[in-house]
CSV table of C-alpha atoms in Angstrom, one decimal:
chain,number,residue,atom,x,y,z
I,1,UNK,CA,-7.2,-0.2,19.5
I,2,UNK,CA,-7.9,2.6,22.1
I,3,UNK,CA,-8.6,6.4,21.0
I,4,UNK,CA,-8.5,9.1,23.2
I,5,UNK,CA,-9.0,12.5,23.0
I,6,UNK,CA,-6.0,15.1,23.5
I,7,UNK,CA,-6.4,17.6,25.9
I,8,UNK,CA,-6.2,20.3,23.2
I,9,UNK,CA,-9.3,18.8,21.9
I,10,UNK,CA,-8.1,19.0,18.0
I,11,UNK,CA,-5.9,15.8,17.8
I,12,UNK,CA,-7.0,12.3,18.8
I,13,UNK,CA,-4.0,9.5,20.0
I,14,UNK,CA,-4.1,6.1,19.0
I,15,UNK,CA,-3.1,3.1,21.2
I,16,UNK,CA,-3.3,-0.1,18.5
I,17,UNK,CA,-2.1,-3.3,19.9
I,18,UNK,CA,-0.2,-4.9,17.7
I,19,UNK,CA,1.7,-8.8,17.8
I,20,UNK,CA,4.9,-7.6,18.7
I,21,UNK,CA,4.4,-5.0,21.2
I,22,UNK,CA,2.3,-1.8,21.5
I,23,UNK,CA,2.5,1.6,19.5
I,24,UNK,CA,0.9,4.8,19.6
I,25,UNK,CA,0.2,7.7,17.1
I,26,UNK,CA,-1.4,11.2,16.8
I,27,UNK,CA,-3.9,11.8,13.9
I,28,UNK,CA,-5.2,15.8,14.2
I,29,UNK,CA,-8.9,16.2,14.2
I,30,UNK,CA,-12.0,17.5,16.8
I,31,UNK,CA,-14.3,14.6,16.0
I,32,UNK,CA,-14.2,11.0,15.8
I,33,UNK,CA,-16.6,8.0,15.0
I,34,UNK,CA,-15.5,4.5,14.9
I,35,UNK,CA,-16.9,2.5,11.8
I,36,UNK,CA,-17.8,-1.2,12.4
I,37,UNK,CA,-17.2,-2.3,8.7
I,38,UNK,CA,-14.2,-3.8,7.3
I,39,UNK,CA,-12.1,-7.0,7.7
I,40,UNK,CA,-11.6,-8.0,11.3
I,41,UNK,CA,-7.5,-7.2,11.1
I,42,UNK,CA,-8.1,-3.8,10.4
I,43,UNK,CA,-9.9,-1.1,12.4
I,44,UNK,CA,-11.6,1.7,10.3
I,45,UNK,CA,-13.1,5.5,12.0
I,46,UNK,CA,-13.5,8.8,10.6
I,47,UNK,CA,-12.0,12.0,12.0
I,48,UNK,CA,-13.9,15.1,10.9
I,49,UNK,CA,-15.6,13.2,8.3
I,50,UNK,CA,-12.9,11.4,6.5
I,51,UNK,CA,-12.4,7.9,6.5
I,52,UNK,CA,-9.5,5.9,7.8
I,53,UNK,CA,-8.6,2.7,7.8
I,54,UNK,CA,-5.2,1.3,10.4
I,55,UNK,CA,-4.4,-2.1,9.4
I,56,UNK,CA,-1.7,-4.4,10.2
I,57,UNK,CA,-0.2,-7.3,8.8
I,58,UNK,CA,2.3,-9.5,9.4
I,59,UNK,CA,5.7,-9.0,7.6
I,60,UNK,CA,6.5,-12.4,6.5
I,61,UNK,CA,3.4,-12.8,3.9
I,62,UNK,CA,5.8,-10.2,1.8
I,63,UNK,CA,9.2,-12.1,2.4
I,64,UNK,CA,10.5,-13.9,-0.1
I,65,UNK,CA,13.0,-16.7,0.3
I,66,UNK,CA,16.8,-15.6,-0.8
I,67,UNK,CA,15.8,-11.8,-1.9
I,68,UNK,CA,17.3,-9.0,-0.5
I,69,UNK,CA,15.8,-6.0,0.1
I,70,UNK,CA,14.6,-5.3,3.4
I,71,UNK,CA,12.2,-3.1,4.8
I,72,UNK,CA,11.6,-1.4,0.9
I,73,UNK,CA,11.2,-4.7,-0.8
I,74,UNK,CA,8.5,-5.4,2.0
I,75,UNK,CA,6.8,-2.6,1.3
I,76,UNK,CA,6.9,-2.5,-2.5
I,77,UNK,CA,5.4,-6.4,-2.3
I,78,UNK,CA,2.2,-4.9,0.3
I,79,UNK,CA,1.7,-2.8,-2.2
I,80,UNK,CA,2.0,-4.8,-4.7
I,81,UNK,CA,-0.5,-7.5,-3.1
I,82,UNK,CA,-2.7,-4.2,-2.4
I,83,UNK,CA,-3.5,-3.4,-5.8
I,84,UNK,CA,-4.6,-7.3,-6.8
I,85,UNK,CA,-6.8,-7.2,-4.0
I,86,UNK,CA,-8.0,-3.7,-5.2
I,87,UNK,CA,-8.0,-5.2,-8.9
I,88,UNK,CA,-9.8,-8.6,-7.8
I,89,UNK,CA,-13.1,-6.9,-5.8
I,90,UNK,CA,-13.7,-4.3,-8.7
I,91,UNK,CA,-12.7,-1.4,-6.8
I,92,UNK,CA,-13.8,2.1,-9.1
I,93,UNK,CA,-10.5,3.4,-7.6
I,94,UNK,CA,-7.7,1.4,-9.8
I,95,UNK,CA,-5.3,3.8,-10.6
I,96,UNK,CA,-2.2,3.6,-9.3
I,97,UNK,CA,0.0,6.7,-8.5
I,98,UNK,CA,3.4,6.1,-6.3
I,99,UNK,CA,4.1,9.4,-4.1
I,100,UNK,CA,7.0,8.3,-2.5
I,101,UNK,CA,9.2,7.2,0.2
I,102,UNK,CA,10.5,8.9,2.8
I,103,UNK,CA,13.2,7.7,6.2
I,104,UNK,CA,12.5,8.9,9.6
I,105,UNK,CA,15.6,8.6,12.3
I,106,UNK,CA,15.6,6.1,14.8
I,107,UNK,CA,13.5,8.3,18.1
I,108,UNK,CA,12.8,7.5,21.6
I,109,UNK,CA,13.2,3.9,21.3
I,110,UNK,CA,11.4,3.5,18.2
I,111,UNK,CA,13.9,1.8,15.1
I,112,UNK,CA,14.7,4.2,12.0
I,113,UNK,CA,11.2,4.0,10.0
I,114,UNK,CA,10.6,3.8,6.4
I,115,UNK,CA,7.3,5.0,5.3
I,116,UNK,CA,5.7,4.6,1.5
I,117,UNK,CA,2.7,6.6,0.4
I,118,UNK,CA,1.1,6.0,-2.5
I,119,UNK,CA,-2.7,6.4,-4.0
I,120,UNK,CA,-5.1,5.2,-5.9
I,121,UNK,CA,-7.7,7.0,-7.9
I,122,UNK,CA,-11.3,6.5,-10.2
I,123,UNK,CA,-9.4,6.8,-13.8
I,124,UNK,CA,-9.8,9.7,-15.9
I,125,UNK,CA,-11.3,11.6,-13.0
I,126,UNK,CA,-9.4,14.8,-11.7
I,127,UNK,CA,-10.2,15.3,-7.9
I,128,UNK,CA,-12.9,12.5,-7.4
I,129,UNK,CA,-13.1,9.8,-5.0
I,130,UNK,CA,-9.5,8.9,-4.0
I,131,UNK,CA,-7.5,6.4,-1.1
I,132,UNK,CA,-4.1,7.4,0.0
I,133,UNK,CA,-2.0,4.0,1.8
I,134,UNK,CA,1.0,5.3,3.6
I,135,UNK,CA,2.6,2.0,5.1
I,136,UNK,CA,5.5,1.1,7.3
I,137,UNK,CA,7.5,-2.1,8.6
I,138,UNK,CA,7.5,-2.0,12.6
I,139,UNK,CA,8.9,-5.3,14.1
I,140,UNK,CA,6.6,-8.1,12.6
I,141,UNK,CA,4.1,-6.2,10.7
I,142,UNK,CA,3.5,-4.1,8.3
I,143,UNK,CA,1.2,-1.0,9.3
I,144,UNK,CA,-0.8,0.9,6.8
I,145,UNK,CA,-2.7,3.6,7.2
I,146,UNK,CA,-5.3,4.7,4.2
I,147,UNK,CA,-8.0,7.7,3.9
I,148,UNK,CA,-10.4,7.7,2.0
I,149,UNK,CA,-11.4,11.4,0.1
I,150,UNK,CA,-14.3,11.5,-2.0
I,151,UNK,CA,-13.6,15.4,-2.7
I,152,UNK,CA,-10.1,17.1,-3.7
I,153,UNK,CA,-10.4,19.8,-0.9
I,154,UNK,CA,-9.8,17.5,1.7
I,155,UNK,CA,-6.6,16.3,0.1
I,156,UNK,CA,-4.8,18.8,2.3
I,157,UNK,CA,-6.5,17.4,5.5
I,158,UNK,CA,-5.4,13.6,5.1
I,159,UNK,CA,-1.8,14.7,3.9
I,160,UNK,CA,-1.7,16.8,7.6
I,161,UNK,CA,-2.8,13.6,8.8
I,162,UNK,CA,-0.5,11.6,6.8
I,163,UNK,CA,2.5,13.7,7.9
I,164,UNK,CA,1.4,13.5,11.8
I,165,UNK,CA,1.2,9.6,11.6
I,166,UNK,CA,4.9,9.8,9.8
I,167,UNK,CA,6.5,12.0,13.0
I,168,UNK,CA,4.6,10.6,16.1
I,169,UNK,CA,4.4,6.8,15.1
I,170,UNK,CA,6.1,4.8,18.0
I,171,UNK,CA,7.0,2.1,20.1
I,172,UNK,CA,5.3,2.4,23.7
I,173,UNK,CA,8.3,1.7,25.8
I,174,UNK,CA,7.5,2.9,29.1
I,175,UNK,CA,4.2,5.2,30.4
I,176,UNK,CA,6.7,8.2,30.1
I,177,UNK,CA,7.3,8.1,26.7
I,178,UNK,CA,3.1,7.9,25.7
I,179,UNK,CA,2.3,10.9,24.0
């Protein structure tokens, strides 16, 4: 994945490459440091001292033969297949919360987009250490994108984040329509 800097110096654009073609999005943000941790399909960074974490996956672990369901089914299995892998490396944060969904239109070349965002939080602990997922179905893959808060008063931050990721996600069809 490529990160570059915007010209306005307070948003950073993404370039992942992904099986089926490439994408691009717009996280805002004035610095950024790439973190070398992490499983080798995903690439994780901070931007103004939260951590991220883009990952893809491809879309047919989370098909199952003869169910319907689409795109939502898709997502509801990730997640699903999130939370045992949470549950099976004894992650502190194992409490589930389900935000919700929301449909974007179909834009510049980029199919209609369904986007799930959901959490996961240290139980019994109000405003401690907390990971938002907010995942999609683009082509072959599912895309998630998770931050990582260890204080409530960044909550506001990652959902900015969350929400910029949700409009700018897209297809890169031609060098005109980069952002």
């Amino acid at each position: 994945m490529s990160v570059n800097k915007a010209l306005s110096g307070k948003a950073f654009i993404f370039y992942p490459s992904r099986s089926d073609g490439d994408s691009s999005f717009v996280l805002p943000g004035t610095e950024f440091r790439k973190d070398s941790g992490g499983p080798p399909e995903s690439v994780q960074f901070f931007i103004d001292g939260i951590h991220y974490q883009f990952l893809t996956t491809p879309k047919s672990q989370f098909i199952v033969d003869g169910e319907a369901g689409g795109d939502a089914a898709v997502l509801h299995r990730h997640t699903a297949y999130e939370r045992e892998f949470i549950a099976k490396v004894g992650n502190p944060r194992s409490k589930f919360q389900e935000i919700g969904s929301r449909n974007r239109p179909a834009v510049e070349g980029t199919p209609a987009l369904l986007f799930k965002l959901w959490q996961m939080k240290v139980p019994g602990k109000q405003g401690d250490s907390m990971q938002y997922y907010l995942t999609t179905v683009i082509g072959d893959d599912v895309v998630m994108l998770s931050a990582i808060i260890l204080d409530a008063k960044y909550e506001a931050r990652v959902m900015s984040a969350l929400d910029s990721f949700t409009q700018t996600f897209q297809f890169i069809v031609s060098e005109k329509s980069c952002p």
